[in-house]
GROMACS .gro file of C-alpha atoms in nm:
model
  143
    1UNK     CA    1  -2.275  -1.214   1.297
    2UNK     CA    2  -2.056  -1.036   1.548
    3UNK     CA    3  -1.806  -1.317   1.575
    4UNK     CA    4  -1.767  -1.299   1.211
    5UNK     CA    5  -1.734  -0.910   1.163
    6UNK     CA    6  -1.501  -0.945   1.428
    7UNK     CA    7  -1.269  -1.231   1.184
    8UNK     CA    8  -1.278  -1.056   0.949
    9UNK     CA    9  -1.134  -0.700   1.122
   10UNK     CA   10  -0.895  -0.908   1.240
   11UNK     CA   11  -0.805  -1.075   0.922
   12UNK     CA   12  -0.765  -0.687   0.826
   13UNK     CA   13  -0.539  -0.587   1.048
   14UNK     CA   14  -0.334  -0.879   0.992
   15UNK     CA   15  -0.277  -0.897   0.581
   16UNK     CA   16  -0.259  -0.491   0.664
   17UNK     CA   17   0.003  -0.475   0.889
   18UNK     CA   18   0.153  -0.822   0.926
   19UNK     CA   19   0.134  -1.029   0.580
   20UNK     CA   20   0.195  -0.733   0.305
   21UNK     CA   21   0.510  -0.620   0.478
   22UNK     CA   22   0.625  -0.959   0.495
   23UNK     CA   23   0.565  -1.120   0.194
   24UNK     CA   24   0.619  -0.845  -0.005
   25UNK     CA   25   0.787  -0.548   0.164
   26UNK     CA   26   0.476  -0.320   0.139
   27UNK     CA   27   0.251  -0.097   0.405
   28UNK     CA   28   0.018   0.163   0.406
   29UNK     CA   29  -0.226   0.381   0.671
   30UNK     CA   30  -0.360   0.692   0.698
   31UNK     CA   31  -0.198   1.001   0.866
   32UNK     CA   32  -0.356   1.261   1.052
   33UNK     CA   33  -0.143   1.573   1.010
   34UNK     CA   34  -0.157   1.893   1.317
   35UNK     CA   35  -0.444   2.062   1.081
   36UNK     CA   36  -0.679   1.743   1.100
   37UNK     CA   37  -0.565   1.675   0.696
   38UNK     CA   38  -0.609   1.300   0.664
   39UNK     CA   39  -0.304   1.210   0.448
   40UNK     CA   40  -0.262   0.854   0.350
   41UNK     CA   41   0.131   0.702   0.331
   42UNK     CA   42   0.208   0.424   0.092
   43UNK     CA   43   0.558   0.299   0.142
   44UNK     CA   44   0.734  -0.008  -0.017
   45UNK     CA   45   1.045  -0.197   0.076
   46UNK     CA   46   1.300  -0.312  -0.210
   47UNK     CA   47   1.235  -0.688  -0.304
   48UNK     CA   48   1.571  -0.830  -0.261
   49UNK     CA   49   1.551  -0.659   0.130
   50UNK     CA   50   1.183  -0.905   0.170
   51UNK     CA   51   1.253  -1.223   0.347
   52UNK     CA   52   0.978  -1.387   0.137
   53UNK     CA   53   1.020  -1.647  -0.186
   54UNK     CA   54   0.861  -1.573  -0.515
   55UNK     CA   55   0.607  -1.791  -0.454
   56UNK     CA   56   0.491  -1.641  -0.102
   57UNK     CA   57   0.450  -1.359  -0.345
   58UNK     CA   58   0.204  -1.463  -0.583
   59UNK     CA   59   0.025  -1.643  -0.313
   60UNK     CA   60  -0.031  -1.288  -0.131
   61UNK     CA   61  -0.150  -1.155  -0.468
   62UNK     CA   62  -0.353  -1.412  -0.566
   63UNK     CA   63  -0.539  -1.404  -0.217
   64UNK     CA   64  -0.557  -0.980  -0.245
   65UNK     CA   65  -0.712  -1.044  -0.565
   66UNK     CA   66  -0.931  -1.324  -0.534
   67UNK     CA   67  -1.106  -1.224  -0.154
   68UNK     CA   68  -1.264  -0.921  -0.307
   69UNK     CA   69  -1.387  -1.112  -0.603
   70UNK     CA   70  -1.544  -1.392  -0.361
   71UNK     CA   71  -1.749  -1.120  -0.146
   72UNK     CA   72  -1.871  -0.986  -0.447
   73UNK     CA   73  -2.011  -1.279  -0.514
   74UNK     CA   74  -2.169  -1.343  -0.194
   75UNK     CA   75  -2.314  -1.012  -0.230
   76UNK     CA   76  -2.491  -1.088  -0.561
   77UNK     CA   77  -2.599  -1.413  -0.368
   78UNK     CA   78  -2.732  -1.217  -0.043
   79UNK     CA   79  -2.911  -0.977  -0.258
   80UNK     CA   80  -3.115  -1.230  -0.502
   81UNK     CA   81  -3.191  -1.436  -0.217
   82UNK     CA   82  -3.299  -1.141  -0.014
   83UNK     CA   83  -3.137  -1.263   0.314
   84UNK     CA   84  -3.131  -0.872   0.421
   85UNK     CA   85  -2.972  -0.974   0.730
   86UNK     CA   86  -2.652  -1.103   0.576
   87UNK     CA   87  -2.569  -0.819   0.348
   88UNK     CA   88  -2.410  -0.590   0.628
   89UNK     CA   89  -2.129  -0.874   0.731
   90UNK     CA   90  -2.091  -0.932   0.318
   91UNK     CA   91  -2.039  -0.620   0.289
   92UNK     CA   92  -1.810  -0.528   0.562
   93UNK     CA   93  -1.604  -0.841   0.443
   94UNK     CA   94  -1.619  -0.662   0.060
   95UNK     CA   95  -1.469  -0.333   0.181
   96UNK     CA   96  -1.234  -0.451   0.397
   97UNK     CA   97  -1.068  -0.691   0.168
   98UNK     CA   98  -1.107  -0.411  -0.133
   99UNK     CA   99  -0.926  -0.173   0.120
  100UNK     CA  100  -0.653  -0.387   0.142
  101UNK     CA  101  -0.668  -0.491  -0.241
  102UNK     CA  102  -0.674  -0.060  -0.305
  103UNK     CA  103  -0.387  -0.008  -0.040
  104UNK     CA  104  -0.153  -0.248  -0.173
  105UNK     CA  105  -0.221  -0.169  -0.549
  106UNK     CA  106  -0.149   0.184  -0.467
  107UNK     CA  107   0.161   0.090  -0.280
  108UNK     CA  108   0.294  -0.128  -0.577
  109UNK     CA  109   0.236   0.127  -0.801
  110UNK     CA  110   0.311   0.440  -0.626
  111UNK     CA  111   0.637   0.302  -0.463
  112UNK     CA  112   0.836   0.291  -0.783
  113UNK     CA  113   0.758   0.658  -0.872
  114UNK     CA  114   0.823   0.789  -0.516
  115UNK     CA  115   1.175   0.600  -0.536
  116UNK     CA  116   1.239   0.722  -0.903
  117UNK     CA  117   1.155   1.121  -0.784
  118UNK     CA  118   1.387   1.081  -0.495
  119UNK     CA  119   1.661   0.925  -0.767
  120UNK     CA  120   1.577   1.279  -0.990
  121UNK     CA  121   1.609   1.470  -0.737
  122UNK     CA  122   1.965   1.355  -0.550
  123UNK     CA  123   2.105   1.349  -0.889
  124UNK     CA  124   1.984   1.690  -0.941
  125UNK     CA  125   2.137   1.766  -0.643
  126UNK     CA  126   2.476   1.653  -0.687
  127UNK     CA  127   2.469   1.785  -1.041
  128UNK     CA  128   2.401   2.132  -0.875
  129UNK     CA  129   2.668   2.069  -0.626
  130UNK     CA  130   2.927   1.992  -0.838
  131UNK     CA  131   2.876   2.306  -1.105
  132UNK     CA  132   2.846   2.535  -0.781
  133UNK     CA  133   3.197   2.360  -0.671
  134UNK     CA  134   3.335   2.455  -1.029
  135UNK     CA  135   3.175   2.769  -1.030
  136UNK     CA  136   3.409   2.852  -0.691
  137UNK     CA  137   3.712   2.675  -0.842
  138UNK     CA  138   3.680   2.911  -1.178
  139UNK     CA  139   3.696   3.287  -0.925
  140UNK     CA  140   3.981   3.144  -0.724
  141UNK     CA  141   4.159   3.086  -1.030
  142UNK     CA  142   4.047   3.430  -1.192
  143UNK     CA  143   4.201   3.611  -0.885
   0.00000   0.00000   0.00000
């Protein structure tokens, strides 16, 4: 039981921190701030930057996807065949593969908006730059 707890921290830490930013540019974790805030920072590479094929791709998805589904199962299966014993390690595997399955989903999602806000607002910026450079241009020539 220990071994296997122990697996499957370690497969974990691995798709976590390893796998996702490999195959498909993507990370997340949880930050701490001075206040004791937990904060938690999604962050996502562009795809043509990933040294991964298409294919490495899907294969990453299909496993996020399909581990969570699997422990599900072998929850249902602990449960109606009351082995009582079993249900904490089938658990444990549950959450930690539907933490990664949550992490990446939210990275994949929430990576596009973050880079489209930071497009709004350095166009806003230049725009502002360039009327308060016209702005200066138009009271030189006035005096």
């Amino acid at each position: 039981m220990v071994a296997i707890i122990l697996l499957l921290s370690c497969d974990f830490w691995t798709v976590k921190n390893v796998s996702g930013r490999l195959l498909v540019g993507l990370r997340w974790w949880n930050q701490v701030d001075e206040d004791g805030k937990s904060h938690w920072v999604f962050e996502s590479k562009k795809m043509h930057s990933v040294n991964a094929t298409s294919a490495e791709s899907r294969i990453f998805w299909l496993g996020l996807v399909v581990c969570p589904i699997f422990w599900i199962l072998m929850v249902v299966s602990a449960v109606f065949s009351l082995k009582i014993k079993w249900l904490a390690v089938v658990l444990m595997g549950l959450v930690l593969q539907w933490a990664n399955l949550y992490g990446y989903v939210r990275c994949k999602l929430g990576g596009k908006s973050n880079l489209r806000s930071l497009a709004k607002d350095y166009i806003g910026l230049q725009i502002f730059k360039q009327a308060m450079k016209q702005r200066g241009s138009e009271g030189e020539e006035a005096k």
